[in-house]
Coordinates of N, CA and C in Angstrom, one line a residue:
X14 N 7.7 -20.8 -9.7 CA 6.3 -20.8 -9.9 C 5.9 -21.9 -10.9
X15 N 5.1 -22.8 -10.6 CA 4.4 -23.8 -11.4 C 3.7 -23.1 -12.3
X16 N 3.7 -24.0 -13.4 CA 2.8 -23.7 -15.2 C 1.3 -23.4 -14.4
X17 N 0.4 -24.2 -13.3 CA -0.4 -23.7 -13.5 C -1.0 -22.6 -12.7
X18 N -0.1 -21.9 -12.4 CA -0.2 -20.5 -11.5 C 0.1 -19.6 -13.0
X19 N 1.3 -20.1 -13.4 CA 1.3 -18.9 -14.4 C 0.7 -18.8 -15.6
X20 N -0.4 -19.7 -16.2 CA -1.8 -19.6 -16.7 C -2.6 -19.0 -16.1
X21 N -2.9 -19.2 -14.6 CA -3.7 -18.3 -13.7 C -3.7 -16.6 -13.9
X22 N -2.3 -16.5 -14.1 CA -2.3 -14.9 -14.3 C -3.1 -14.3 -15.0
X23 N -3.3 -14.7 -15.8 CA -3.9 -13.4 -16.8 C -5.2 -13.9 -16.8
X24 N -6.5 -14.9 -16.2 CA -7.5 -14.7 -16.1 C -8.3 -13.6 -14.8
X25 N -6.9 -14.0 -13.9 CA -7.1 -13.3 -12.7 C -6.7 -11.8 -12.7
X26 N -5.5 -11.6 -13.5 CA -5.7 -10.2 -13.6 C -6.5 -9.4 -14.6
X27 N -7.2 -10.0 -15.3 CA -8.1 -9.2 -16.4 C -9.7 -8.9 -15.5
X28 N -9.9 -10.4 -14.2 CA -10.9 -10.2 -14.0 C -11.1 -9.0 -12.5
X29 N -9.6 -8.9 -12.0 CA -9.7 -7.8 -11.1 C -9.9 -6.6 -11.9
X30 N -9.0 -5.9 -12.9 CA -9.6 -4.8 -13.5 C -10.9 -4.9 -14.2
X31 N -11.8 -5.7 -14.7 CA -12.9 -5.5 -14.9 C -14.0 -5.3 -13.4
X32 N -13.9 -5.9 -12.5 CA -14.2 -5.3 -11.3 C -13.7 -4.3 -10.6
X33 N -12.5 -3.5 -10.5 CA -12.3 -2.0 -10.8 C -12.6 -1.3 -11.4
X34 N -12.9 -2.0 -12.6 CA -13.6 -0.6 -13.3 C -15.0 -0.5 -13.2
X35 N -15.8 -1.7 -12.7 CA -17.4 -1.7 -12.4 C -17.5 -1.4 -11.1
X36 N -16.4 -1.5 -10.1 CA -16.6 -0.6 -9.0 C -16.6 1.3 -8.9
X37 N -15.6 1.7 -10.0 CA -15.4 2.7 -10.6 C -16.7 3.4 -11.1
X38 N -17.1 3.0 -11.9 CA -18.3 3.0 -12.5 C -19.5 3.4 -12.0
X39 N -19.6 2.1 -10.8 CA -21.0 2.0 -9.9 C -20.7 3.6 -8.7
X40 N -19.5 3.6 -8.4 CA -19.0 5.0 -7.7 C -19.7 6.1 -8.3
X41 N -19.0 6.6 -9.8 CA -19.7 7.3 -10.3 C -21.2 7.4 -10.3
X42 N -22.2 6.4 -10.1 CA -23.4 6.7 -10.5 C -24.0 7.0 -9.0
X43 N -23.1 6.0 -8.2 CA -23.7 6.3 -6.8 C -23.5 7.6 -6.0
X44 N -22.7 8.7 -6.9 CA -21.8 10.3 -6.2 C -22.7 11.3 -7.2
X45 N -23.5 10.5 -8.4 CA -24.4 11.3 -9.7 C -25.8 12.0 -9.0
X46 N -26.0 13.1 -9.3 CA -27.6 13.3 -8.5 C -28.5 12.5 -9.3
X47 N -28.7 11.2 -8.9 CA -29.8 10.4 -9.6 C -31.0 9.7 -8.6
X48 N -32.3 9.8 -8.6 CA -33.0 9.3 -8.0 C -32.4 8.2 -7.5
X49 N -33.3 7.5 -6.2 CA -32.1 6.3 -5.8 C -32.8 5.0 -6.5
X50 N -34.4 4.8 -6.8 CA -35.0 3.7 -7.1 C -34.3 3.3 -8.8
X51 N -33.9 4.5 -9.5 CA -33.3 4.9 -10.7 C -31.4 4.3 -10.4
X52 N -31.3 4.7 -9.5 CA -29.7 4.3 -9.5 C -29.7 2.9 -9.0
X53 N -30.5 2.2 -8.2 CA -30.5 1.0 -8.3 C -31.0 0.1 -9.3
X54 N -31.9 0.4 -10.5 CA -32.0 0.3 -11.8 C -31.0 0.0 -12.1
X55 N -29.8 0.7 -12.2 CA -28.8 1.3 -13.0 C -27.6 0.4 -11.9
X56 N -27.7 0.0 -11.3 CA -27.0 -1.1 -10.2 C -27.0 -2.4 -10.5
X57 N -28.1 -2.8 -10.5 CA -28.2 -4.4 -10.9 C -28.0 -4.6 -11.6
X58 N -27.5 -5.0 -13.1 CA -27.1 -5.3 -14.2 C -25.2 -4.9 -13.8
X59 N -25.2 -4.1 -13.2 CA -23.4 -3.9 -13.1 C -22.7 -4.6 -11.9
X60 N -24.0 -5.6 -10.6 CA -23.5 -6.4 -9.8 C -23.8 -7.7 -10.7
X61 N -24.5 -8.0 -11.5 CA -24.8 -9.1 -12.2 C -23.8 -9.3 -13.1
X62 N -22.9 -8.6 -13.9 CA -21.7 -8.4 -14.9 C -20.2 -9.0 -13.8
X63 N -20.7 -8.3 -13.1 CA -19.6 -8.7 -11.7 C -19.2 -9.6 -11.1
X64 N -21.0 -10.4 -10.9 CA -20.7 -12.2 -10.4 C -20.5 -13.2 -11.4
X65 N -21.1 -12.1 -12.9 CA -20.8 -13.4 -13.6 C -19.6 -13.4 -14.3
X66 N -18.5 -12.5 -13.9 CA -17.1 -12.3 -14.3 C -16.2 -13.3 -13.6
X67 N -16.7 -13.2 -11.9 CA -16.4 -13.7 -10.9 C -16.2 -15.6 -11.1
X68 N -18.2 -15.6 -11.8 CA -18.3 -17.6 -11.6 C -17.3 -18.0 -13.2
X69 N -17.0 -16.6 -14.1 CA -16.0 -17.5 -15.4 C -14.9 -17.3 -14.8
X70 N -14.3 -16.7 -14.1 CA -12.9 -16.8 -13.3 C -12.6 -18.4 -12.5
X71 N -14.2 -18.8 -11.8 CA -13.7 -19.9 -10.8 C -13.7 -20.7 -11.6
X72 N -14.8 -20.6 -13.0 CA -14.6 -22.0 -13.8 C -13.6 -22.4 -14.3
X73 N -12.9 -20.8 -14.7 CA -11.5 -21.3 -15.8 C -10.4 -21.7 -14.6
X74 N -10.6 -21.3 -13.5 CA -9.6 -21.9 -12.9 C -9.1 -23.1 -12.3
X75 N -10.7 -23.5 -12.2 CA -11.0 -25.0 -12.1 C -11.0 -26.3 -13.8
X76 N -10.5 -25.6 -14.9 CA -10.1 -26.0 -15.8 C -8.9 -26.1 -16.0
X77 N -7.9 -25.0 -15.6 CA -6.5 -25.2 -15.3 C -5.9 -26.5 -14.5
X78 N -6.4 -26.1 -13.3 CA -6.1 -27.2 -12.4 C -5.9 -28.3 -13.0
X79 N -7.3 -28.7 -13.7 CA -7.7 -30.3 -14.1 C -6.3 -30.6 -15.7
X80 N -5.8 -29.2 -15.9 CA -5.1 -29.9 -16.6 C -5.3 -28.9 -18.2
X81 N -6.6 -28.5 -18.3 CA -6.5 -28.2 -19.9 C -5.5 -26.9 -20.2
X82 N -5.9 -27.2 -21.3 CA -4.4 -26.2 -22.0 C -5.4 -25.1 -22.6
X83 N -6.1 -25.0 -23.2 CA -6.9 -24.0 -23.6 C -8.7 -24.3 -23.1
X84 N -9.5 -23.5 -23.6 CA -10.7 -23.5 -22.6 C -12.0 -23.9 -24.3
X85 N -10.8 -24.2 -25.5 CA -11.9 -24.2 -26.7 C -11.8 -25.7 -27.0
X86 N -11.0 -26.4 -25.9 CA -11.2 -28.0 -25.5 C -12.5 -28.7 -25.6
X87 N -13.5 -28.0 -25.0 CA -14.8 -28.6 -25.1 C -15.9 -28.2 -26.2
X88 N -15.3 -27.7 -27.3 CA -16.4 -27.5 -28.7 C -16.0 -28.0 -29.4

């Protein structure tokens, strides 16, 4: 396995369990007797947490690739 797969690890596995557990989550609310205009309230901010877990995953991985060693390179 190349160095930059095994950097890859641990962004990619922190970002699948934080999407397990917001699928987990959104389960729960979706199985809850809750009005539905109310549960989708209570939905969008937890698909929004999700994509934006998603676009820092593609960034950091598109930072690896290019080479950086840590991600506090650019401050």
């Amino acid at each position: 396995m190349n160095d930059h797969r095994k950097q890859m690890i641990a962004p990619v596995g922190i970002t699948v369990l934080f999407l397990a557990y917001l699928v987990v989550y959104g389960m729960l609310l979706f199985f809850a007797d809750v009005w539905h205009p109310v549960l989708l309230v209570l939905l969008i901010p937890l698909a929004a947490l999700g994509a934006g877990m998603v676009y820092v995953l593609i960034t950091r991985i598109r930072e690896i690739r290019r080479g950086e060693e840590d991600d506090l390179g650019n401050y």
